[in-house]
Amino acid sequence: MFTRQHRAGHWSGTFAQFMEQVLPRMPQQVARSSHQYIWDMIRATCADGGDGHFRCRLFGEDLFGIDDAIDRVVDYFKAAAAGSEVGRLLLLLLGPPSGGKSTLVILLKRGLEEYSYTDDGALYAIGGCPVRESPLHLIPHTLRASCRNTYGIDISGDICPHYRARLEDQYAGDFMQMPVERFFVSEAGRSAIGTYAPHDPTTADLADLVGSVDLSKVAQYGDEGDPRAWSWSGAVYAASRGVLEMIEILKVKREFLYLLLTLTQEKNVKVSRFPLIYLDETILAHTNLAEFRRFLQKSENEALLDRMVIIQVPYTLNYKEEARIYEKLISSAAPAFRDVHLDPHVLHAAAVFAILSRSQDGDDKEVELVKKVHIHANEEVDGMNRADVRRIKEKDKAPDEGLAGVSPRFVINALSNAGCKVQWNGKPG
């Protein structure tokens, strides 16, 4: 069934056939930017819950207690898809370890992969193009005004150097004969999803992002400046038309950051011997608080901060949601741990302990930490009116709550060690 669906969704043909068969049916879909595409994917999986929060199937089974952070991420894509300046800023998820940053990005990537196999999520590219660029880039600038009048779409970007050379050499400039095909988002296939993880700064090379000369092809084409002799293996090319995930972004060299920020603002990169290369992609970065604080201490980073949208992803302060995280982690653990009997209240007790470690006293000493635990779990507390509850939930007195304290991973490790000892001793759990 899965294979049949993949075959049914495939399409290929010349650009002339694309203009005749595909573009008239879905001009707005074909012309979508990466931000618009992600926003359409999110909308296909989300609905307004009526309480000011979005309810997304995309996140509902894996992320618990961070609705505010999810809402801000959704708002970012909504604004970016509408064409606001937000789309020209890098999105940085900031929070403590094991808070859900990586999981949120992973779920977005999985959502894009699944969406690309639907009719609404169909994506088309110039056949064989190393950056899977839009077929609309083949339309000369002199004809784009006519395309806007006919189809109501704006076309941004130019054909990449690699395919500009192929257009002249193989098709004598006849862009109507260029091949076009439908493609699918795949992280494993490095198609519209790229990932970069930092390593030793002394050996880090920009080629990991933008590629380098392929010496094996220089002899074939006779010139290092020939775009066909360039290795298009960099992460920014893999992410074209989709998402580039930057893991622990603040650990990379400053020149890496400037390249990425230029890419988000100008939608192009510059490599030696080539003109600007147009790339439409969304950069999702994440880092921890320790790295971010070190980054803030350097005055030369002010310009970089001004080009980022920073969204905090704190630990949840709702012990019920925290317990759901433990249940999820236990269900995915090894059978030896899953099969250990746990007291019915142990997960809630551990969750309360974790929440207390993340809470702060604040200025109002009359609000005991235990009361705050009940308030954040949406439970009634004697002597507290709605205004007091709202103030505490909005963190007016303790804005850094949830950014420190015990992590879910720490609790699960403790429970795992206890479970192993029970099994080793041969005693019931």
Short mmCIF file of C-alpha atoms in Angstrom, two decimals:
data_model
loop_
_atom_site.label_atom_id
_atom_site.label_comp_id
_atom_site.label_asym_id
_atom_site.label_seq_id
_atom_site.Cartn_x
_atom_site.Cartn_y
_atom_site.Cartn_z
CA MET A 1 0.00 0.00 0.00
CA PHE A 2 2.78 2.41 0.95
CA THR A 3 4.67 1.70 -2.30
CA ARG A 4 1.54 2.13 -4.41
CA GLN A 5 0.86 5.52 -2.83
CA HIS A 6 4.41 6.64 -3.59
CA ARG A 7 4.09 5.60 -7.24
CA ALA A 8 0.71 7.28 -7.58
CA GLY A 9 2.10 10.55 -6.26
CA HIS A 10 5.09 10.75 -8.59
CA TRP A 11 5.12 13.16 -11.54
CA SER A 12 7.78 14.03 -14.08
CA GLY A 13 7.87 15.80 -17.39
CA THR A 14 9.28 18.81 -19.20
CA PHE A 15 8.82 22.35 -18.00
CA ALA A 16 6.34 22.86 -20.84
CA GLN A 17 4.24 19.97 -19.51
CA PHE A 18 4.57 21.35 -15.98
CA MET A 19 3.21 24.72 -17.16
CA GLU A 20 0.31 22.95 -18.85
CA GLN A 21 -0.60 20.21 -16.36
CA VAL A 22 0.51 21.32 -12.89
CA LEU A 23 0.83 25.10 -12.54
CA PRO A 24 -2.75 26.01 -13.62
CA ARG A 25 -4.17 23.60 -10.99
CA MET A 26 -2.14 24.81 -8.00
CA PRO A 27 -0.28 28.08 -8.68
CA GLN A 28 -0.26 29.20 -5.03
CA GLN A 29 1.03 25.82 -3.83
CA VAL A 30 3.78 25.71 -6.42
CA ALA A 31 4.98 29.22 -5.50
CA ARG A 32 5.11 28.65 -1.73
CA SER A 33 8.19 29.66 0.22
CA SER A 34 9.67 27.30 2.82
CA HIS A 35 7.94 29.24 5.62
CA GLN A 36 4.60 29.07 3.82
CA TYR A 37 5.05 25.36 3.22
CA ILE A 38 5.77 24.67 6.90
CA TRP A 39 2.83 26.85 7.95
CA ASP A 40 0.49 24.91 5.63
CA MET A 41 1.79 21.66 7.12
CA ILE A 42 1.17 22.94 10.66
CA ARG A 43 -2.33 24.13 9.77
CA ALA A 44 -3.11 20.69 8.37
CA THR A 45 -2.37 19.14 11.77
CA CYS A 46 -3.53 21.88 14.18
CA ALA A 47 -6.74 23.47 15.34
CA ASP A 48 -7.48 26.29 17.77
CA GLY A 49 -8.35 24.71 21.10
CA GLY A 50 -10.56 27.65 22.09
CA ASP A 51 -8.42 28.47 25.12
CA GLY A 52 -5.82 30.45 23.21
CA HIS A 53 -3.66 27.39 22.53
CA PHE A 54 -3.32 25.43 19.30
CA ARG A 55 -4.04 21.72 19.51
CA CYS A 56 -1.71 19.92 17.11
CA ARG A 57 -1.68 16.21 16.35
CA LEU A 58 1.89 16.87 15.29
CA PHE A 59 2.98 17.59 18.89
CA GLY A 60 0.21 16.14 21.05
CA GLU A 61 1.64 12.65 21.56
CA ASP A 62 5.22 13.64 22.33
CA LEU A 63 5.37 17.10 23.93
CA PHE A 64 3.62 17.81 27.23
CA GLY A 65 3.29 20.97 29.28
CA ILE A 66 5.00 23.40 26.89
CA ASP A 67 1.92 24.73 25.10
CA ASP A 68 3.13 28.33 25.39
CA ALA A 69 6.38 27.55 23.59
CA ILE A 70 4.53 25.60 20.88
CA ASP A 71 2.13 28.51 20.41
CA ARG A 72 5.03 30.92 19.93
CA VAL A 73 6.63 28.63 17.36
CA VAL A 74 3.30 28.38 15.51
CA ASP A 75 2.93 32.17 15.65
CA TYR A 76 6.43 32.56 14.19
CA PHE A 77 5.54 30.47 11.14
CA LYS A 78 2.18 32.16 10.76
CA ALA A 79 3.82 35.60 10.65
CA ALA A 80 6.68 34.43 8.42
CA ALA A 81 4.27 32.81 5.96
CA ALA A 82 2.34 36.07 5.74
CA GLY A 83 5.49 37.77 4.45
CA SER A 84 6.44 39.77 7.54
CA GLU A 85 10.02 40.58 8.47
CA VAL A 86 9.89 37.75 11.01
CA GLY A 87 10.59 35.39 8.12
CA ARG A 88 13.96 37.07 7.64
CA LEU A 89 15.09 36.19 11.15
CA LEU A 90 16.65 32.98 12.42
CA LEU A 91 14.48 31.01 14.85
CA LEU A 92 16.40 30.01 18.00
CA LEU A 93 14.88 27.66 20.57
CA LEU A 94 16.42 28.29 23.97
CA GLY A 95 16.02 26.20 27.08
CA PRO A 96 17.49 23.73 29.57
CA PRO A 97 18.59 20.21 28.60
CA SER A 98 15.83 17.65 28.05
CA GLY A 99 13.22 20.39 27.82
CA GLY A 100 11.80 19.41 24.43
CA LYS A 101 13.75 21.63 21.98
CA SER A 102 15.16 18.81 19.89
CA THR A 103 11.92 16.86 20.00
CA LEU A 104 9.98 19.88 18.73
CA VAL A 105 12.31 20.21 15.74
CA ILE A 106 12.23 16.46 15.07
CA LEU A 107 8.42 16.50 15.03
CA LEU A 108 8.40 19.40 12.58
CA LYS A 109 10.74 17.46 10.30
CA ARG A 110 8.63 14.30 10.53
CA GLY A 111 5.54 16.38 9.80
CA LEU A 112 7.15 17.79 6.65
CA GLU A 113 8.10 14.32 5.45
CA GLU A 114 4.54 13.05 5.81
CA TYR A 115 2.97 16.22 4.39
CA SER A 116 5.09 16.04 1.22
CA TYR A 117 3.33 12.76 0.30
CA THR A 118 -0.12 14.37 0.34
CA ASP A 119 -1.77 16.17 -2.57
CA ASP A 120 -1.70 19.49 -0.71
CA GLY A 121 1.97 19.01 0.14
CA ALA A 122 3.18 18.26 -3.40
CA LEU A 123 6.59 19.79 -4.16
CA TYR A 124 8.16 20.16 -7.62
CA ALA A 125 11.76 20.83 -8.60
CA ILE A 126 13.96 21.03 -11.65
CA GLY A 127 14.90 17.42 -12.34
CA GLY A 128 18.30 16.47 -10.97
CA CYS A 129 18.99 19.91 -9.51
CA PRO A 130 21.34 19.61 -6.50
CA VAL A 131 19.30 22.17 -4.54
CA ARG A 132 15.85 21.02 -5.80
CA GLU A 133 15.02 24.56 -6.83
CA SER A 134 11.59 25.61 -7.94
CA PRO A 135 10.78 25.14 -11.65
CA LEU A 136 9.50 28.72 -11.59
CA HIS A 137 13.12 29.89 -11.49
CA LEU A 138 13.32 28.87 -15.15
CA ILE A 139 10.93 31.65 -16.10
CA PRO A 140 12.97 34.66 -17.32
CA HIS A 141 12.57 37.91 -15.38
CA THR A 142 11.03 39.56 -18.45
CA LEU A 143 8.12 37.09 -18.32
CA ARG A 144 7.49 37.08 -14.57
CA ALA A 145 5.13 40.07 -14.63
CA SER A 146 2.99 38.20 -17.13
CA CYS A 147 3.05 35.14 -14.88
CA ARG A 148 1.88 37.31 -11.97
CA ASN A 149 -1.03 38.63 -14.01
CA THR A 150 -2.02 35.17 -15.22
CA TYR A 151 -1.59 33.08 -12.08
CA GLY A 152 -1.48 35.67 -9.28
CA ILE A 153 1.91 34.55 -8.00
CA ASP A 154 5.21 36.30 -7.37
CA ILE A 155 8.41 34.53 -8.36
CA SER A 156 11.60 35.05 -6.37
CA GLY A 157 15.00 33.57 -7.02
CA ASP A 158 17.24 32.60 -9.92
CA ILE A 159 18.44 29.32 -11.33
CA CYS A 160 21.56 27.94 -9.62
CA PRO A 161 24.96 28.04 -11.40
CA HIS A 162 24.94 24.25 -11.89
CA TYR A 163 21.71 24.20 -13.84
CA ARG A 164 22.41 27.46 -15.64
CA ALA A 165 25.40 25.70 -17.19
CA ARG A 166 23.31 22.63 -17.99
CA LEU A 167 20.58 24.75 -19.55
CA GLU A 168 23.06 26.23 -21.99
CA ASP A 169 25.09 23.08 -22.70
CA GLN A 170 22.35 20.46 -22.99
CA TYR A 171 19.26 22.43 -23.95
CA ALA A 172 20.76 25.39 -25.84
CA GLY A 173 18.87 27.77 -23.58
CA ASP A 174 15.44 26.23 -24.28
CA PHE A 175 14.09 26.22 -20.73
CA MET A 176 10.74 24.75 -21.83
CA GLN A 177 12.51 21.41 -22.37
CA MET A 178 14.13 21.30 -18.95
CA PRO A 179 13.03 18.30 -16.84
CA VAL A 180 10.73 18.83 -13.86
CA GLU A 181 9.76 16.26 -11.24
CA ARG A 182 7.88 15.93 -8.01
CA PHE A 183 10.12 15.27 -5.01
CA PHE A 184 9.50 14.26 -1.41
CA VAL A 185 10.94 15.58 1.83
CA SER A 186 13.35 13.11 3.42
CA GLU A 187 15.91 13.66 6.13
CA ALA A 188 17.59 10.33 5.42
CA GLY A 189 17.72 11.21 1.72
CA ARG A 190 19.00 14.76 2.45
CA SER A 191 16.04 16.11 0.52
CA ALA A 192 14.70 19.43 1.90
CA ILE A 193 16.03 18.61 5.38
CA GLY A 194 19.59 19.33 6.43
CA THR A 195 21.20 18.92 9.84
CA TYR A 196 24.43 20.37 11.16
CA ALA A 197 25.98 19.40 14.48
CA PRO A 198 29.04 21.32 15.72
CA HIS A 199 32.35 19.61 16.32
CA ASP A 200 35.86 20.75 17.20
CA PRO A 201 35.95 24.48 16.30
CA THR A 202 39.59 24.20 15.26
CA THR A 203 38.75 21.70 12.52
CA ALA A 204 35.26 22.96 11.58
CA ASP A 205 35.10 23.93 7.92
CA LEU A 206 32.53 26.05 6.08
CA ALA A 207 32.57 23.32 3.43
CA ASP A 208 30.32 21.34 5.78
CA LEU A 209 27.68 23.96 5.10
CA VAL A 210 28.39 25.24 1.56
CA GLY A 211 30.44 22.48 -0.07
CA SER A 212 33.79 22.70 -1.85
CA VAL A 213 35.55 21.94 -5.12
CA ASP A 214 35.28 18.27 -6.14
CA LEU A 215 38.82 17.56 -7.35
CA SER A 216 37.70 14.33 -9.04
CA LYS A 217 35.59 16.40 -11.44
CA VAL A 218 38.07 19.19 -12.11
CA ALA A 219 39.97 17.01 -14.62
CA GLN A 220 36.70 16.23 -16.39
CA TYR A 221 35.57 19.84 -16.77
CA GLY A 222 39.01 21.48 -16.78
CA ASP A 223 38.19 24.35 -14.43
CA GLU A 224 37.75 24.63 -10.69
CA GLY A 225 35.28 27.43 -11.37
CA ASP A 226 32.95 25.19 -13.36
CA PRO A 227 29.80 24.69 -11.23
CA ARG A 228 29.67 21.07 -12.31
CA ALA A 229 33.00 20.56 -10.51
CA TRP A 230 31.56 21.82 -7.23
CA SER A 231 30.50 19.42 -4.49
CA TRP A 232 26.91 20.30 -3.56
CA SER A 233 27.02 18.19 -0.42
CA GLY A 234 26.82 21.02 2.13
CA ALA A 235 24.02 21.07 4.68
CA VAL A 236 22.51 24.30 3.30
CA TYR A 237 21.95 22.58 -0.07
CA ALA A 238 20.36 19.54 1.56
CA ALA A 239 17.96 21.90 3.38
CA SER A 240 16.92 23.87 0.30
CA ARG A 241 13.10 24.20 0.00
CA GLY A 242 12.75 22.92 3.57
CA VAL A 243 14.47 23.07 6.97
CA LEU A 244 18.05 23.36 8.19
CA GLU A 245 18.45 22.22 11.80
CA MET A 246 21.43 23.76 13.58
CA ILE A 247 22.22 21.77 16.73
CA GLU A 248 23.88 23.78 19.53
CA ILE A 249 24.25 26.67 17.10
CA LEU A 250 26.15 28.97 19.46
CA LYS A 251 29.08 26.54 19.53
CA VAL A 252 29.95 27.19 15.88
CA LYS A 253 32.45 29.76 14.63
CA ARG A 254 31.23 33.32 14.16
CA GLU A 255 31.69 33.14 10.37
CA PHE A 256 29.24 30.23 10.35
CA LEU A 257 26.69 32.40 12.13
CA TYR A 258 27.11 35.31 9.73
CA LEU A 259 26.67 32.97 6.77
CA LEU A 260 23.47 31.56 8.27
CA LEU A 261 22.06 34.97 9.17
CA THR A 262 22.80 36.27 5.68
CA LEU A 263 21.03 33.21 4.31
CA THR A 264 17.91 33.91 6.38
CA GLN A 265 17.83 37.62 5.48
CA GLU A 266 18.92 37.57 1.85
CA LYS A 267 18.07 33.97 0.87
CA ASN A 268 21.45 33.44 -0.76
CA VAL A 269 24.96 32.25 -0.05
CA LYS A 270 28.25 33.21 -1.68
CA VAL A 271 30.94 30.66 -2.45
CA SER A 272 34.21 31.25 -4.26
CA ARG A 273 34.13 31.54 -8.06
CA PHE A 274 30.34 31.56 -8.24
CA PRO A 275 27.70 34.28 -8.21
CA LEU A 276 25.20 34.38 -5.35
CA ILE A 277 23.29 31.12 -4.98
CA TYR A 278 19.61 31.56 -4.13
CA LEU A 279 18.36 29.20 -1.41
CA ASP A 280 14.93 29.26 0.19
CA GLU A 281 14.99 27.44 3.51
CA THR A 282 14.00 27.87 7.14
CA ILE A 283 16.73 27.69 9.77
CA LEU A 284 15.67 26.14 13.09
CA ALA A 285 18.39 26.37 15.69
CA HIS A 286 18.52 25.37 19.33
CA THR A 287 20.95 25.79 22.19
CA ASN A 288 21.14 25.59 25.96
CA LEU A 289 21.15 28.39 28.51
CA ALA A 290 24.84 28.11 29.43
CA GLU A 291 25.96 28.67 25.82
CA PHE A 292 23.48 31.51 25.38
CA ARG A 293 24.70 33.34 28.49
CA ARG A 294 28.28 33.11 27.27
CA PHE A 295 27.12 34.43 23.91
CA LEU A 296 25.44 37.44 25.60
CA GLN A 297 28.65 38.41 27.39
CA LYS A 298 30.40 39.29 24.11
CA SER A 299 29.44 42.75 22.85
CA GLU A 300 30.29 41.85 19.24
CA ASN A 301 27.32 39.48 19.21
CA GLU A 302 24.72 42.25 19.52
CA ALA A 303 24.21 42.43 15.76
CA LEU A 304 23.68 38.69 15.62
CA LEU A 305 21.10 38.78 18.43
CA ASP A 306 19.16 41.42 16.53
CA ARG A 307 18.64 38.96 13.69
CA MET A 308 17.19 36.15 15.79
CA VAL A 309 13.75 35.28 17.07
CA ILE A 310 14.38 33.65 20.45
CA ILE A 311 11.72 31.36 21.89
CA GLN A 312 12.21 29.92 25.35
CA VAL A 313 11.34 26.25 25.80
CA PRO A 314 11.33 25.76 29.60
CA TYR A 315 10.51 22.70 31.63
CA THR A 316 6.83 22.28 32.34
CA LEU A 317 5.54 23.46 35.72
CA ASN A 318 2.46 21.22 35.57
CA TYR A 319 3.19 18.06 37.55
CA LYS A 320 0.46 16.15 35.70
CA GLU A 321 2.08 16.91 32.35
CA GLU A 322 5.48 16.08 33.84
CA ALA A 323 4.16 12.66 34.86
CA ARG A 324 3.00 12.11 31.26
CA ILE A 325 6.58 12.72 30.13
CA TYR A 326 7.76 9.98 32.48
CA GLU A 327 5.08 7.61 31.18
CA LYS A 328 6.24 8.26 27.62
CA LEU A 329 9.90 7.71 28.49
CA ILE A 330 9.12 4.52 30.40
CA SER A 331 7.00 3.15 27.55
CA SER A 332 9.94 3.61 25.17
CA ALA A 333 12.50 2.15 27.59
CA ALA A 334 13.95 -1.36 27.60
CA PRO A 335 11.54 -4.18 28.59
CA ALA A 336 13.48 -4.80 31.79
CA PHE A 337 12.52 -1.34 33.01
CA ARG A 338 9.01 -1.30 31.57
CA ASP A 339 8.10 -4.52 33.35
CA VAL A 340 9.10 -3.27 36.81
CA HIS A 341 6.05 -2.62 38.97
CA LEU A 342 5.72 1.00 40.10
CA ASP A 343 3.55 2.34 42.88
CA PRO A 344 0.54 4.14 41.30
CA HIS A 345 1.58 7.43 42.88
CA VAL A 346 5.34 7.28 42.28
CA LEU A 347 5.30 9.18 38.97
CA HIS A 348 3.19 12.02 40.37
CA ALA A 349 5.39 12.18 43.48
CA ALA A 350 8.51 12.36 41.36
CA ALA A 351 6.86 14.98 39.16
CA VAL A 352 6.01 17.17 42.17
CA PHE A 353 9.62 16.92 43.31
CA ALA A 354 10.80 18.03 39.85
CA ILE A 355 8.35 20.96 39.73
CA LEU A 356 9.43 22.15 43.18
CA SER A 357 13.05 22.18 42.02
CA ARG A 358 12.06 24.43 39.09
CA SER A 359 9.91 26.87 41.05
CA GLN A 360 11.03 30.12 42.64
CA ASP A 361 9.76 31.91 45.72
CA GLY A 362 9.17 35.19 43.90
CA ASP A 363 8.36 38.47 45.64
CA ASP A 364 5.12 37.29 47.18
CA LYS A 365 6.27 35.17 50.13
CA GLU A 366 2.66 34.36 50.99
CA VAL A 367 2.42 32.10 47.97
CA GLU A 368 3.90 28.84 49.12
CA LEU A 369 5.65 26.63 46.60
CA VAL A 370 3.16 23.84 47.22
CA LYS A 371 0.33 26.20 46.33
CA LYS A 372 2.11 27.11 43.13
CA VAL A 373 2.37 23.43 42.23
CA HIS A 374 -1.43 23.11 42.49
CA ILE A 375 -2.01 26.36 40.59
CA HIS A 376 0.18 25.33 37.65
CA ALA A 377 -1.71 22.03 37.54
CA ASN A 378 -5.00 23.99 37.20
CA GLU A 379 -6.23 22.82 40.59
CA GLU A 380 -8.21 24.98 42.98
CA VAL A 381 -6.36 26.51 45.92
CA ASP A 382 -8.09 27.88 49.01
CA GLY A 383 -7.65 31.60 49.52
CA MET A 384 -6.54 32.33 45.94
CA ASN A 385 -8.74 34.35 43.60
CA ARG A 386 -8.61 34.31 39.80
CA ALA A 387 -6.43 37.41 39.60
CA ASP A 388 -3.81 35.86 41.87
CA VAL A 389 -3.88 32.62 39.92
CA ARG A 390 -3.49 34.47 36.61
CA ARG A 391 -0.55 36.50 37.93
CA ILE A 392 1.28 33.42 39.15
CA LYS A 393 0.66 31.49 35.93
CA GLU A 394 1.93 34.37 33.82
CA LYS A 395 5.11 34.41 35.92
CA ASP A 396 4.93 38.13 36.74
CA LYS A 397 7.00 37.52 39.86
CA ALA A 398 9.29 34.74 38.63
CA PRO A 399 10.01 35.03 34.89
CA ASP A 400 12.81 32.45 34.95
CA GLU A 401 10.75 29.63 36.42
CA GLY A 402 11.15 26.40 34.50
CA LEU A 403 14.57 27.31 33.08
CA ALA A 404 16.47 25.42 35.78
CA GLY A 405 15.91 22.52 38.12
CA VAL A 406 15.66 18.77 37.78
CA SER A 407 15.19 17.47 34.22
CA PRO A 408 12.85 14.63 33.21
CA ARG A 409 15.90 12.62 32.17
CA PHE A 410 17.35 12.90 35.68
CA VAL A 411 14.13 11.55 37.21
CA ILE A 412 13.89 8.68 34.74
CA ASN A 413 17.51 7.74 35.37
CA ALA A 414 16.81 7.67 39.10
CA LEU A 415 13.71 5.49 38.60
CA SER A 416 15.66 3.24 36.24
CA ASN A 417 18.44 2.74 38.77
CA ALA A 418 15.89 1.95 41.46
CA GLY A 419 14.14 -0.49 39.16
CA CYS A 420 17.39 -2.25 38.31
CA LYS A 421 18.21 -2.66 42.00
CA VAL A 422 14.76 -4.15 42.64
CA GLN A 423 15.25 -6.70 39.87
CA TRP A 424 18.80 -7.49 41.00
CA ASN A 425 17.62 -8.18 44.55
CA GLY A 426 14.73 -10.24 43.30
CA LYS A 427 12.19 -8.26 45.26
CA PRO A 428 8.82 -7.02 44.02
CA GLY A 429 8.67 -3.39 42.84
#
